[in-house]
PDB file of C-alpha atoms in Angstrom:
ATOM      1  CA  UNK R   1     -34.249   2.839 -14.637  1.00 36.00           C
ATOM      2  CA  UNK R   2     -30.445   2.747 -14.630  1.00 35.00           C
ATOM      3  CA  UNK R   3     -30.203   5.904 -16.699  1.00 35.00           C
ATOM      4  CA  UNK R   4     -32.374   7.719 -14.190  1.00 37.00           C
ATOM      5  CA  UNK R   5     -29.802   7.053 -11.496  1.00 37.00           C
ATOM      6  CA  UNK R   6     -26.914   8.137 -13.688  1.00 39.00           C
ATOM      7  CA  UNK R   7     -28.495  11.362 -14.847  1.00 35.00           C
ATOM      8  CA  UNK R   8     -29.615  12.301 -11.370  1.00 37.00           C
ATOM      9  CA  UNK R   9     -26.317  11.768  -9.602  1.00 42.00           C
ATOM     10  CA  UNK R  10     -23.357  12.314 -11.911  1.00 36.00           C
ATOM     11  CA  UNK R  11     -22.052  15.373 -13.666  1.00 33.00           C
ATOM     12  CA  UNK R  12     -19.110  13.904 -13.912  1.00 35.00           C
ATOM     13  CA  UNK R  13      -6.365   0.525 -17.906  1.00 30.00           C
ATOM     14  CA  UNK R  14       1.303  -5.110 -15.678  1.00 34.00           C
ATOM     15  CA  UNK R  15       4.423  -3.549 -14.985  1.00 34.00           C
ATOM     16  CA  UNK R  16       4.280  -0.978 -17.890  1.00 35.00           C
ATOM     17  CA  UNK R  17       2.330  -2.568 -20.744  1.00 34.00           C
ATOM     18  CA  UNK R  18       3.107  -1.584 -24.284  1.00 31.00           C
ATOM     19  CA  UNK R  19       2.300   2.130 -24.649  1.00 34.00           C
ATOM     20  CA  UNK R  20      -0.978   2.099 -22.734  1.00 40.00           C
ATOM     21  CA  UNK R  21      -1.899   1.690 -19.120  1.00 50.00           C
ATOM     22  CA  UNK R  22      -3.002  -1.814 -18.201  1.00 56.00           C
ATOM     23  CA  UNK R  23      -6.507  -2.643 -17.157  1.00 62.00           C
ATOM     24  CA  UNK R  24      -5.601  -6.254 -16.295  1.00 64.00           C
ATOM     25  CA  UNK R  25      -8.615  -8.596 -15.727  1.00 66.00           C
ATOM     26  CA  UNK R  26      -6.234 -10.196 -16.811  1.00 60.00           C
ATOM     27  CA  UNK R  27      -4.341  -9.271 -19.910  1.00 61.00           C
ATOM     28  CA  UNK R  28      -0.726 -10.212 -20.467  1.00 45.00           C
ATOM     29  CA  UNK R  29       1.575  -7.834 -18.627  1.00 45.00           C
ATOM     30  CA  UNK R  30       4.399  -6.656 -20.844  1.00 47.00           C
ATOM     31  CA  UNK R  31       6.977  -4.986 -18.651  1.00 45.00           C
ATOM     32  CA  UNK R  32       8.897  -3.566 -21.594  1.00 46.00           C
ATOM     33  CA  UNK R  33      12.025  -4.095 -19.500  1.00 42.00           C
ATOM     34  CA  UNK R  34      14.047  -7.079 -18.482  1.00 47.00           C
ATOM     35  CA  UNK R  35      16.969  -5.363 -16.769  1.00 47.00           C
ATOM     36  CA  UNK R  36      17.780  -6.141 -13.172  1.00 46.00           C
ATOM     37  CA  UNK R  37      16.239  -3.780 -10.606  1.00 53.00           C
ATOM     38  CA  UNK R  38      18.543  -1.850  -8.332  1.00 47.00           C
ATOM     39  CA  UNK R  39      16.799  -1.169  -5.029  1.00 48.00           C
ATOM     40  CA  UNK R  40      16.124  -3.554  -2.194  1.00 43.00           C
ATOM     41  CA  UNK R  41      12.916  -2.775  -0.377  1.00 44.00           C
ATOM     42  CA  UNK R  42       9.802  -4.889  -0.811  1.00 44.00           C
ATOM     43  CA  UNK R  43       6.533  -3.277  -1.761  1.00 50.00           C
ATOM     44  CA  UNK R  44       4.611  -5.987   0.084  1.00 48.00           C
ATOM     45  CA  UNK R  45       2.889  -4.433   3.124  1.00 51.00           C
ATOM     46  CA  UNK R  46       3.986  -6.469   6.116  1.00 49.00           C
ATOM     47  CA  UNK R  47       0.667  -6.374   7.900  1.00 52.00           C
ATOM     48  CA  UNK R  48      -1.603  -4.516   5.487  1.00 53.00           C
ATOM     49  CA  UNK R  49      -1.224  -1.495   7.746  1.00 49.00           C
ATOM     50  CA  UNK R  50      -2.989   0.746   5.239  1.00 51.00           C
ATOM     51  CA  UNK R  51      -6.093  -1.387   5.374  1.00 50.00           C
ATOM     52  CA  UNK R  52      -6.044  -1.429   9.182  1.00 54.00           C
ATOM     53  CA  UNK R  53      -6.146   2.359   9.549  1.00 49.00           C
ATOM     54  CA  UNK R  54      -9.813   2.901   8.742  1.00 47.00           C
ATOM     55  CA  UNK R  55     -11.906   6.028   9.189  1.00 44.00           C
ATOM     56  CA  UNK R  56      -9.968   7.750  11.964  1.00 57.00           C
ATOM     57  CA  UNK R  57      -9.710  11.264  10.549  1.00 78.00           C
ATOM     58  CA  UNK R  58     -11.321  13.719   8.172  1.00 82.00           C
ATOM     59  CA  UNK R  59      -9.896  14.324   4.727  1.00 74.00           C
ATOM     60  CA  UNK R  60      -7.662  17.393   4.283  1.00 84.00           C
ATOM     61  CA  UNK R  61      -9.473  20.556   3.290  1.00 83.00           C
ATOM     62  CA  UNK R  62      -9.940  20.656  -0.465  1.00 80.00           C
ATOM     63  CA  UNK R  63      -9.437  16.926  -0.972  1.00 86.00           C
ATOM     64  CA  UNK R  64     -12.002  15.243  -3.210  1.00 91.00           C
ATOM     65  CA  UNK R  65     -12.592  11.951  -1.429  1.00 92.00           C
ATOM     66  CA  UNK R  66     -14.634  10.657  -4.372  1.00 91.00           C
ATOM     67  CA  UNK R  67     -11.377  10.378  -6.313  1.00 93.00           C
ATOM     68  CA  UNK R  68      -9.526   8.502  -3.567  1.00 95.00           C
ATOM     69  CA  UNK R  69      -9.747   4.686  -3.308  1.00 96.00           C
ATOM     70  CA  UNK R  70     -12.525   3.776  -0.869  1.00 96.00           C
ATOM     71  CA  UNK R  71     -13.062   7.530  -0.332  1.00 95.00           C
ATOM     72  CA  UNK R  72      -9.598   7.610   1.243  1.00 93.00           C
ATOM     73  CA  UNK R  73     -11.105   5.673   4.169  1.00 91.00           C
ATOM     74  CA  UNK R  74     -11.547   8.994   5.929  1.00 92.00           C
ATOM     75  CA  UNK R  75     -14.348   9.833   8.324  1.00 92.00           C
ATOM     76  CA  UNK R  76     -17.020  11.680   6.370  1.00 93.00           C
ATOM     77  CA  UNK R  77     -18.547  15.017   7.248  1.00 91.00           C
ATOM     78  CA  UNK R  78     -22.254  15.328   8.006  1.00 92.00           C
ATOM     79  CA  UNK R  79     -22.787  16.825   4.554  1.00 92.00           C
ATOM     80  CA  UNK R  80     -20.980  13.937   2.888  1.00 93.00           C
ATOM     81  CA  UNK R  81     -22.985  11.412   4.874  1.00 95.00           C
ATOM     82  CA  UNK R  82     -26.219  13.142   3.890  1.00 96.00           C
ATOM     83  CA  UNK R  83     -25.173  13.016   0.231  1.00 96.00           C
ATOM     84  CA  UNK R  84     -24.432   9.298   0.565  1.00 96.00           C
ATOM     85  CA  UNK R  85     -27.862   8.695   2.043  1.00 97.00           C
ATOM     86  CA  UNK R  86     -29.565  10.476  -0.837  1.00 97.00           C
ATOM     87  CA  UNK R  87     -27.605   8.384  -3.301  1.00 97.00           C
ATOM     88  CA  UNK R  88     -28.499   5.149  -1.495  1.00 98.00           C
ATOM     89  CA  UNK R  89     -32.190   6.108  -1.390  1.00 97.00           C
ATOM     90  CA  UNK R  90     -32.227   6.724  -5.128  1.00 97.00           C
ATOM     91  CA  UNK R  91     -30.549   3.386  -5.767  1.00 98.00           C
ATOM     92  CA  UNK R  92     -33.080   1.667  -3.518  1.00 98.00           C
ATOM     93  CA  UNK R  93     -35.821   3.081  -5.742  1.00 97.00           C
ATOM     94  CA  UNK R  94     -34.156   2.037  -8.991  1.00 96.00           C
ATOM     95  CA  UNK R  95     -32.566  -1.350  -8.263  1.00 98.00           C
ATOM     96  CA  UNK R  96     -33.990  -4.511  -6.704  1.00 98.00           C
ATOM     97  CA  UNK R  97     -31.087  -4.738  -4.253  1.00 98.00           C
ATOM     98  CA  UNK R  98     -28.045  -2.700  -3.309  1.00 98.00           C
ATOM     99  CA  UNK R  99     -25.822  -5.601  -4.364  1.00 98.00           C
ATOM    100  CA  UNK R 100     -27.249  -5.375  -7.898  1.00 98.00           C
ATOM    101  CA  UNK R 101     -26.802  -1.612  -7.883  1.00 98.00           C
ATOM    102  CA  UNK R 102     -23.205  -2.091  -6.759  1.00 98.00           C
ATOM    103  CA  UNK R 103     -22.565  -4.551  -9.585  1.00 98.00           C
ATOM    104  CA  UNK R 104     -24.027  -2.059 -12.063  1.00 98.00           C
ATOM    105  CA  UNK R 105     -21.752   0.790 -10.955  1.00 98.00           C
ATOM    106  CA  UNK R 106     -18.709  -1.499 -10.872  1.00 98.00           C
ATOM    107  CA  UNK R 107     -19.344  -2.603 -14.441  1.00 98.00           C
ATOM    108  CA  UNK R 108     -19.645   1.010 -15.573  1.00 98.00           C
ATOM    109  CA  UNK R 109     -16.391   1.727 -13.725  1.00 98.00           C
ATOM    110  CA  UNK R 110     -14.555  -0.996 -15.661  1.00 98.00           C
ATOM    111  CA  UNK R 111     -15.852   0.525 -18.888  1.00 98.00           C
ATOM    112  CA  UNK R 112     -14.568   3.969 -17.939  1.00 97.00           C
ATOM    113  CA  UNK R 113     -11.235   2.475 -16.922  1.00 97.00           C
ATOM    114  CA  UNK R 114     -10.885   0.787 -20.309  1.00 96.00           C
ATOM    115  CA  UNK R 115     -11.447   4.221 -21.861  1.00 97.00           C
ATOM    116  CA  UNK R 116      -8.674   5.689 -19.713  1.00 95.00           C
ATOM    117  CA  UNK R 117     -11.001   7.806 -17.559  1.00 97.00           C
ATOM    118  CA  UNK R 118      -9.435   6.961 -14.211  1.00 97.00           C
ATOM    119  CA  UNK R 119     -11.129   9.631 -12.118  1.00 97.00           C
ATOM    120  CA  UNK R 120     -14.596   8.706 -13.319  1.00 97.00           C
ATOM    121  CA  UNK R 121     -13.792   5.018 -12.847  1.00 98.00           C
ATOM    122  CA  UNK R 122     -12.532   5.672  -9.317  1.00 98.00           C
ATOM    123  CA  UNK R 123     -15.757   7.466  -8.410  1.00 97.00           C
ATOM    124  CA  UNK R 124     -17.875   4.648  -9.817  1.00 98.00           C
ATOM    125  CA  UNK R 125     -15.882   1.986  -7.977  1.00 98.00           C
ATOM    126  CA  UNK R 126     -16.258   4.019  -4.784  1.00 98.00           C
ATOM    127  CA  UNK R 127     -20.013   4.159  -5.269  1.00 98.00           C
ATOM    128  CA  UNK R 128     -20.037   0.401  -5.842  1.00 98.00           C
ATOM    129  CA  UNK R 129     -18.198   0.041  -2.531  1.00 98.00           C
ATOM    130  CA  UNK R 130     -20.657   2.384  -0.792  1.00 98.00           C
ATOM    131  CA  UNK R 131     -23.518   0.212  -1.984  1.00 98.00           C
ATOM    132  CA  UNK R 132     -21.842  -3.080  -1.104  1.00 98.00           C
ATOM    133  CA  UNK R 133     -18.623  -3.108   0.901  1.00 97.00           C
ATOM    134  CA  UNK R 134     -18.144  -6.770  -0.012  1.00 96.00           C
ATOM    135  CA  UNK R 135     -18.112  -6.225  -3.774  1.00 97.00           C
ATOM    136  CA  UNK R 136     -14.759  -7.668  -4.855  1.00 96.00           C
ATOM    137  CA  UNK R 137     -14.805  -5.681  -8.092  1.00 97.00           C
ATOM    138  CA  UNK R 138     -14.681  -2.398  -6.199  1.00 98.00           C
ATOM    139  CA  UNK R 139     -11.432  -3.374  -4.469  1.00 98.00           C
ATOM    140  CA  UNK R 140     -10.086  -4.989  -7.622  1.00 97.00           C
ATOM    141  CA  UNK R 141     -10.731  -2.013  -9.863  1.00 98.00           C
ATOM    142  CA  UNK R 142      -9.365   0.483  -7.351  1.00 98.00           C
ATOM    143  CA  UNK R 143      -6.308  -1.746  -7.058  1.00 98.00           C
ATOM    144  CA  UNK R 144      -5.745  -1.549 -10.802  1.00 97.00           C
ATOM    145  CA  UNK R 145      -6.066   2.232 -10.678  1.00 98.00           C
ATOM    146  CA  UNK R 146      -3.591   2.383  -7.794  1.00 97.00           C
ATOM    147  CA  UNK R 147      -1.223   0.287  -9.900  1.00 97.00           C
ATOM    148  CA  UNK R 148      -1.598   2.708 -12.804  1.00 96.00           C
ATOM    149  CA  UNK R 149      -0.775   5.533 -10.396  1.00 96.00           C
ATOM    150  CA  UNK R 150       2.378   3.635  -9.308  1.00 96.00           C
ATOM    151  CA  UNK R 151       1.032   3.122  -5.782  1.00 96.00           C
ATOM    152  CA  UNK R 152       1.981  -0.519  -5.651  1.00 96.00           C
ATOM    153  CA  UNK R 153       1.553  -1.164  -1.926  1.00 95.00           C
ATOM    154  CA  UNK R 154      -1.981   0.199  -2.130  1.00 97.00           C
ATOM    155  CA  UNK R 155      -2.680  -1.860  -5.236  1.00 97.00           C
ATOM    156  CA  UNK R 156      -1.586  -5.054  -3.463  1.00 97.00           C
ATOM    157  CA  UNK R 157      -3.591  -4.228  -0.352  1.00 97.00           C
ATOM    158  CA  UNK R 158      -6.779  -3.483  -2.312  1.00 98.00           C
ATOM    159  CA  UNK R 159      -6.507  -6.527  -4.566  1.00 97.00           C
ATOM    160  CA  UNK R 160      -5.877  -8.805  -1.613  1.00 96.00           C
ATOM    161  CA  UNK R 161      -8.955  -7.435   0.111  1.00 96.00           C
ATOM    162  CA  UNK R 162     -10.987  -8.012  -3.049  1.00 96.00           C
ATOM    163  CA  UNK R 163      -9.659 -11.543  -3.324  1.00 95.00           C
ATOM    164  CA  UNK R 164     -10.727 -12.232   0.244  1.00 93.00           C
ATOM    165  CA  UNK R 165     -14.267 -11.213  -0.735  1.00 91.00           C
ATOM    166  CA  UNK R 166     -14.145 -13.837  -3.491  1.00 84.00           C
ATOM    167  CA  UNK R 167     -12.892 -16.565  -1.140  1.00 74.00           C
ATOM    168  CA  UNK R 168      -9.548 -16.564  -3.017  1.00 70.00           C
ATOM    169  CA  UNK R 169     -11.351 -18.223  -5.940  1.00 79.00           C
ATOM    170  CA  UNK R 170     -11.086 -15.517  -8.618  1.00 92.00           C
ATOM    171  CA  UNK R 171      -8.241 -16.731 -10.814  1.00 94.00           C
ATOM    172  CA  UNK R 172      -8.297 -13.624 -13.027  1.00 95.00           C
ATOM    173  CA  UNK R 173      -7.859 -11.401 -10.001  1.00 96.00           C
ATOM    174  CA  UNK R 174      -5.048 -13.643  -8.771  1.00 96.00           C
ATOM    175  CA  UNK R 175      -3.224 -13.206 -12.095  1.00 96.00           C
ATOM    176  CA  UNK R 176      -3.686  -9.440 -11.827  1.00 96.00           C
ATOM    177  CA  UNK R 177      -2.280  -9.519  -8.308  1.00 97.00           C
ATOM    178  CA  UNK R 178       0.723 -11.511  -9.503  1.00 97.00           C
ATOM    179  CA  UNK R 179       1.315  -8.802 -12.117  1.00 96.00           C
ATOM    180  CA  UNK R 180       1.683  -6.202  -9.383  1.00 97.00           C
ATOM    181  CA  UNK R 181       4.150  -8.355  -7.470  1.00 97.00           C
ATOM    182  CA  UNK R 182       6.211  -8.835 -10.634  1.00 97.00           C
ATOM    183  CA  UNK R 183       6.252  -5.081 -11.184  1.00 96.00           C
ATOM    184  CA  UNK R 184       7.364  -4.558  -7.599  1.00 96.00           C
ATOM    185  CA  UNK R 185      10.319  -6.858  -8.224  1.00 96.00           C
ATOM    186  CA  UNK R 186      11.389  -4.881 -11.292  1.00 95.00           C
ATOM    187  CA  UNK R 187      11.401  -1.726  -9.163  1.00 95.00           C
ATOM    188  CA  UNK R 188      12.857  -2.918  -5.861  1.00 91.00           C
ATOM    189  CA  UNK R 189      14.682  -6.207  -6.577  1.00 89.00           C
ATOM    190  CA  UNK R 190      13.023  -7.935  -3.631  1.00 91.00           C
ATOM    191  CA  UNK R 191      13.024 -11.641  -4.419  1.00 94.00           C
ATOM    192  CA  UNK R 192      10.082 -12.284  -2.102  1.00 96.00           C
ATOM    193  CA  UNK R 193       7.890 -10.314  -4.512  1.00 96.00           C
ATOM    194  CA  UNK R 194       8.894 -12.603  -7.353  1.00 96.00           C
ATOM    195  CA  UNK R 195       8.451 -15.741  -5.278  1.00 96.00           C
ATOM    196  CA  UNK R 196       4.987 -14.574  -4.269  1.00 97.00           C
ATOM    197  CA  UNK R 197       4.154 -14.161  -7.968  1.00 97.00           C
ATOM    198  CA  UNK R 198       5.432 -17.695  -8.656  1.00 97.00           C
ATOM    199  CA  UNK R 199       3.247 -19.091  -5.902  1.00 97.00           C
ATOM    200  CA  UNK R 200       0.131 -17.236  -7.048  1.00 97.00           C
ATOM    201  CA  UNK R 201       0.553 -18.224 -10.687  1.00 97.00           C
ATOM    202  CA  UNK R 202       1.287 -21.850  -9.981  1.00 96.00           C
ATOM    203  CA  UNK R 203      -1.897 -22.046  -7.910  1.00 95.00           C
ATOM    204  CA  UNK R 204      -3.860 -20.526 -10.788  1.00 96.00           C
ATOM    205  CA  UNK R 205      -2.442 -23.018 -13.291  1.00 97.00           C
ATOM    206  CA  UNK R 206      -3.214 -25.903 -10.968  1.00 96.00           C
ATOM    207  CA  UNK R 207      -6.798 -24.683 -10.615  1.00 94.00           C
ATOM    208  CA  UNK R 208      -7.265 -23.587 -14.234  1.00 95.00           C
ATOM    209  CA  UNK R 209      -4.701 -25.245 -16.565  1.00 96.00           C
ATOM    210  CA  UNK R 210      -6.046 -23.414 -19.628  1.00 96.00           C
ATOM    211  CA  UNK R 211      -5.336 -19.933 -18.272  1.00 96.00           C
ATOM    212  CA  UNK R 212      -3.055 -18.547 -20.987  1.00 96.00           C
ATOM    213  CA  UNK R 213      -2.353 -15.299 -19.123  1.00 96.00           C
ATOM    214  CA  UNK R 214      -1.071 -17.209 -16.107  1.00 97.00           C
ATOM    215  CA  UNK R 215       1.487 -18.943 -18.324  1.00 97.00           C
ATOM    216  CA  UNK R 216       2.485 -15.632 -19.892  1.00 97.00           C
ATOM    217  CA  UNK R 217       2.983 -14.011 -16.512  1.00 97.00           C
ATOM    218  CA  UNK R 218       4.899 -17.043 -15.269  1.00 97.00           C
ATOM    219  CA  UNK R 219       7.084 -16.818 -18.364  1.00 98.00           C
ATOM    220  CA  UNK R 220       7.827 -13.198 -17.531  1.00 97.00           C
ATOM    221  CA  UNK R 221       8.588 -14.018 -13.900  1.00 97.00           C
ATOM    222  CA  UNK R 222      10.939 -16.847 -14.932  1.00 97.00           C
ATOM    223  CA  UNK R 223      12.624 -14.557 -17.438  1.00 97.00           C
ATOM    224  CA  UNK R 224      13.240 -11.911 -14.785  1.00 97.00           C
ATOM    225  CA  UNK R 225      14.592 -14.624 -12.495  1.00 97.00           C
ATOM    226  CA  UNK R 226      17.082 -15.774 -15.126  1.00 96.00           C
ATOM    227  CA  UNK R 227      15.306 -19.096 -15.737  1.00 97.00           C
ATOM    228  CA  UNK R 228      15.326 -18.771 -19.502  1.00 98.00           C
ATOM    229  CA  UNK R 229      14.502 -22.351 -20.487  1.00 97.00           C
ATOM    230  CA  UNK R 230      11.567 -22.455 -18.053  1.00 98.00           C
ATOM    231  CA  UNK R 231      10.435 -19.052 -19.324  1.00 98.00           C
ATOM    232  CA  UNK R 232      10.425 -20.335 -22.904  1.00 98.00           C
ATOM    233  CA  UNK R 233       8.444 -23.391 -21.836  1.00 98.00           C
ATOM    234  CA  UNK R 234       5.798 -21.269 -20.109  1.00 98.00           C
ATOM    235  CA  UNK R 235       5.611 -18.896 -23.066  1.00 98.00           C
ATOM    236  CA  UNK R 236       4.961 -21.759 -25.476  1.00 98.00           C
ATOM    237  CA  UNK R 237       2.246 -23.182 -23.224  1.00 97.00           C
ATOM    238  CA  UNK R 238       0.476 -19.832 -23.081  1.00 97.00           C
ATOM    239  CA  UNK R 239       0.878 -19.359 -26.832  1.00 97.00           C
ATOM    240  CA  UNK R 240      -0.573 -22.799 -27.569  1.00 97.00           C
ATOM    241  CA  UNK R 241      -3.628 -22.038 -25.444  1.00 97.00           C
ATOM    242  CA  UNK R 242      -4.277 -18.559 -26.868  1.00 96.00           C
ATOM    243  CA  UNK R 243      -1.972 -17.349 -29.670  1.00 95.00           C
ATOM    244  CA  UNK R 244      -3.804 -14.024 -29.939  1.00 93.00           C
ATOM    245  CA  UNK R 245      -2.967 -13.161 -26.348  1.00 89.00           C
ATOM    246  CA  UNK R 246       0.766 -13.837 -26.565  1.00 93.00           C
ATOM    247  CA  UNK R 247       2.935 -10.993 -25.310  1.00 93.00           C
ATOM    248  CA  UNK R 248       5.248  -9.496 -27.946  1.00 95.00           C
ATOM    249  CA  UNK R 249       7.346  -7.789 -25.277  1.00 95.00           C
ATOM    250  CA  UNK R 250       7.918 -11.017 -23.366  1.00 96.00           C
ATOM    251  CA  UNK R 251       8.767 -12.771 -26.622  1.00 97.00           C
ATOM    252  CA  UNK R 252      11.317 -10.106 -27.512  1.00 96.00           C
ATOM    253  CA  UNK R 253      12.806 -10.376 -24.035  1.00 96.00           C
ATOM    254  CA  UNK R 254      13.150 -14.138 -24.433  1.00 97.00           C
ATOM    255  CA  UNK R 255      14.720 -13.873 -27.887  1.00 97.00           C
ATOM    256  CA  UNK R 256      17.220 -11.352 -26.536  1.00 96.00           C
ATOM    257  CA  UNK R 257      18.378 -13.998 -24.061  1.00 96.00           C
ATOM    258  CA  UNK R 258      18.176 -17.174 -26.135  1.00 96.00           C
ATOM    259  CA  UNK R 259      16.890 -18.416 -29.482  1.00 96.00           C
ATOM    260  CA  UNK R 260      13.549 -20.171 -29.387  1.00 96.00           C
ATOM    261  CA  UNK R 261      14.293 -23.824 -28.514  1.00 96.00           C
ATOM    262  CA  UNK R 262      11.381 -24.913 -30.734  1.00 95.00           C
ATOM    263  CA  UNK R 263      12.458 -22.704 -33.621  1.00 94.00           C
ATOM    264  CA  UNK R 264       8.989 -21.175 -33.971  1.00 94.00           C
ATOM    265  CA  UNK R 265       9.961 -17.572 -33.276  1.00 94.00           C
ATOM    266  CA  UNK R 266      12.917 -15.704 -34.765  1.00 91.00           C
ATOM    267  CA  UNK R 267      14.672 -12.465 -33.945  1.00 86.00           C
ATOM    268  CA  UNK R 268      13.898  -9.505 -36.131  1.00 79.00           C
ATOM    269  CA  UNK R 269      16.539  -8.759 -38.765  1.00 67.00           C
TER     270      UNK R 269
END
């Protein structure tokens, strides 16, 4: 059933993490840098203006809207609308509901994103959105892709919209969102970005005290804010919960500032 849809329709991963692009959901974000940023403009959209300008114009000639988040939120041509209708009809024949079809395409999109196929993942997330414009994963995944493309304002806007679909209850998405705010701070030195990350992460820890990634991200945020002792404390909490998910980059950043107060970790010779 699902393969019929795929074969009929398609010809066709916080802060910099290690040497690969992050896919979040939510892995530890290793910024690979702990130097102070130099600029002074926040990436936080004041009123989510990008999300307010919806479907008021056609895409530029030659633009492939399938590879733009939410189809670029452009008005679609008659031909594009007809293509959408054919796709929806086929999904109606092959899935019990459009919500289930949307979930299917979103899950495939995450798989493509993990493989580094951003364009294919973008198209799948867009199709998930077409099927169900309240599917949080569509906004979430497109937000991660926007982050990978260094479009941080768009990433924040999309993730916040996805979080609203989940009634602000998706702690993994919240940690991913905090990762984007931390990255914004490293680029633009706007303290509000860092404080927003603190607030998001502290809410996650209050709601889910065993979230190791939240402690790792909070450690990174404290480190960037010069709160070294607090950063060490958060790192150890995250490490105790999930040693396999501890961030080597954050650890190296901490050791560069101060020896491990517990004496567990040592600098390399």
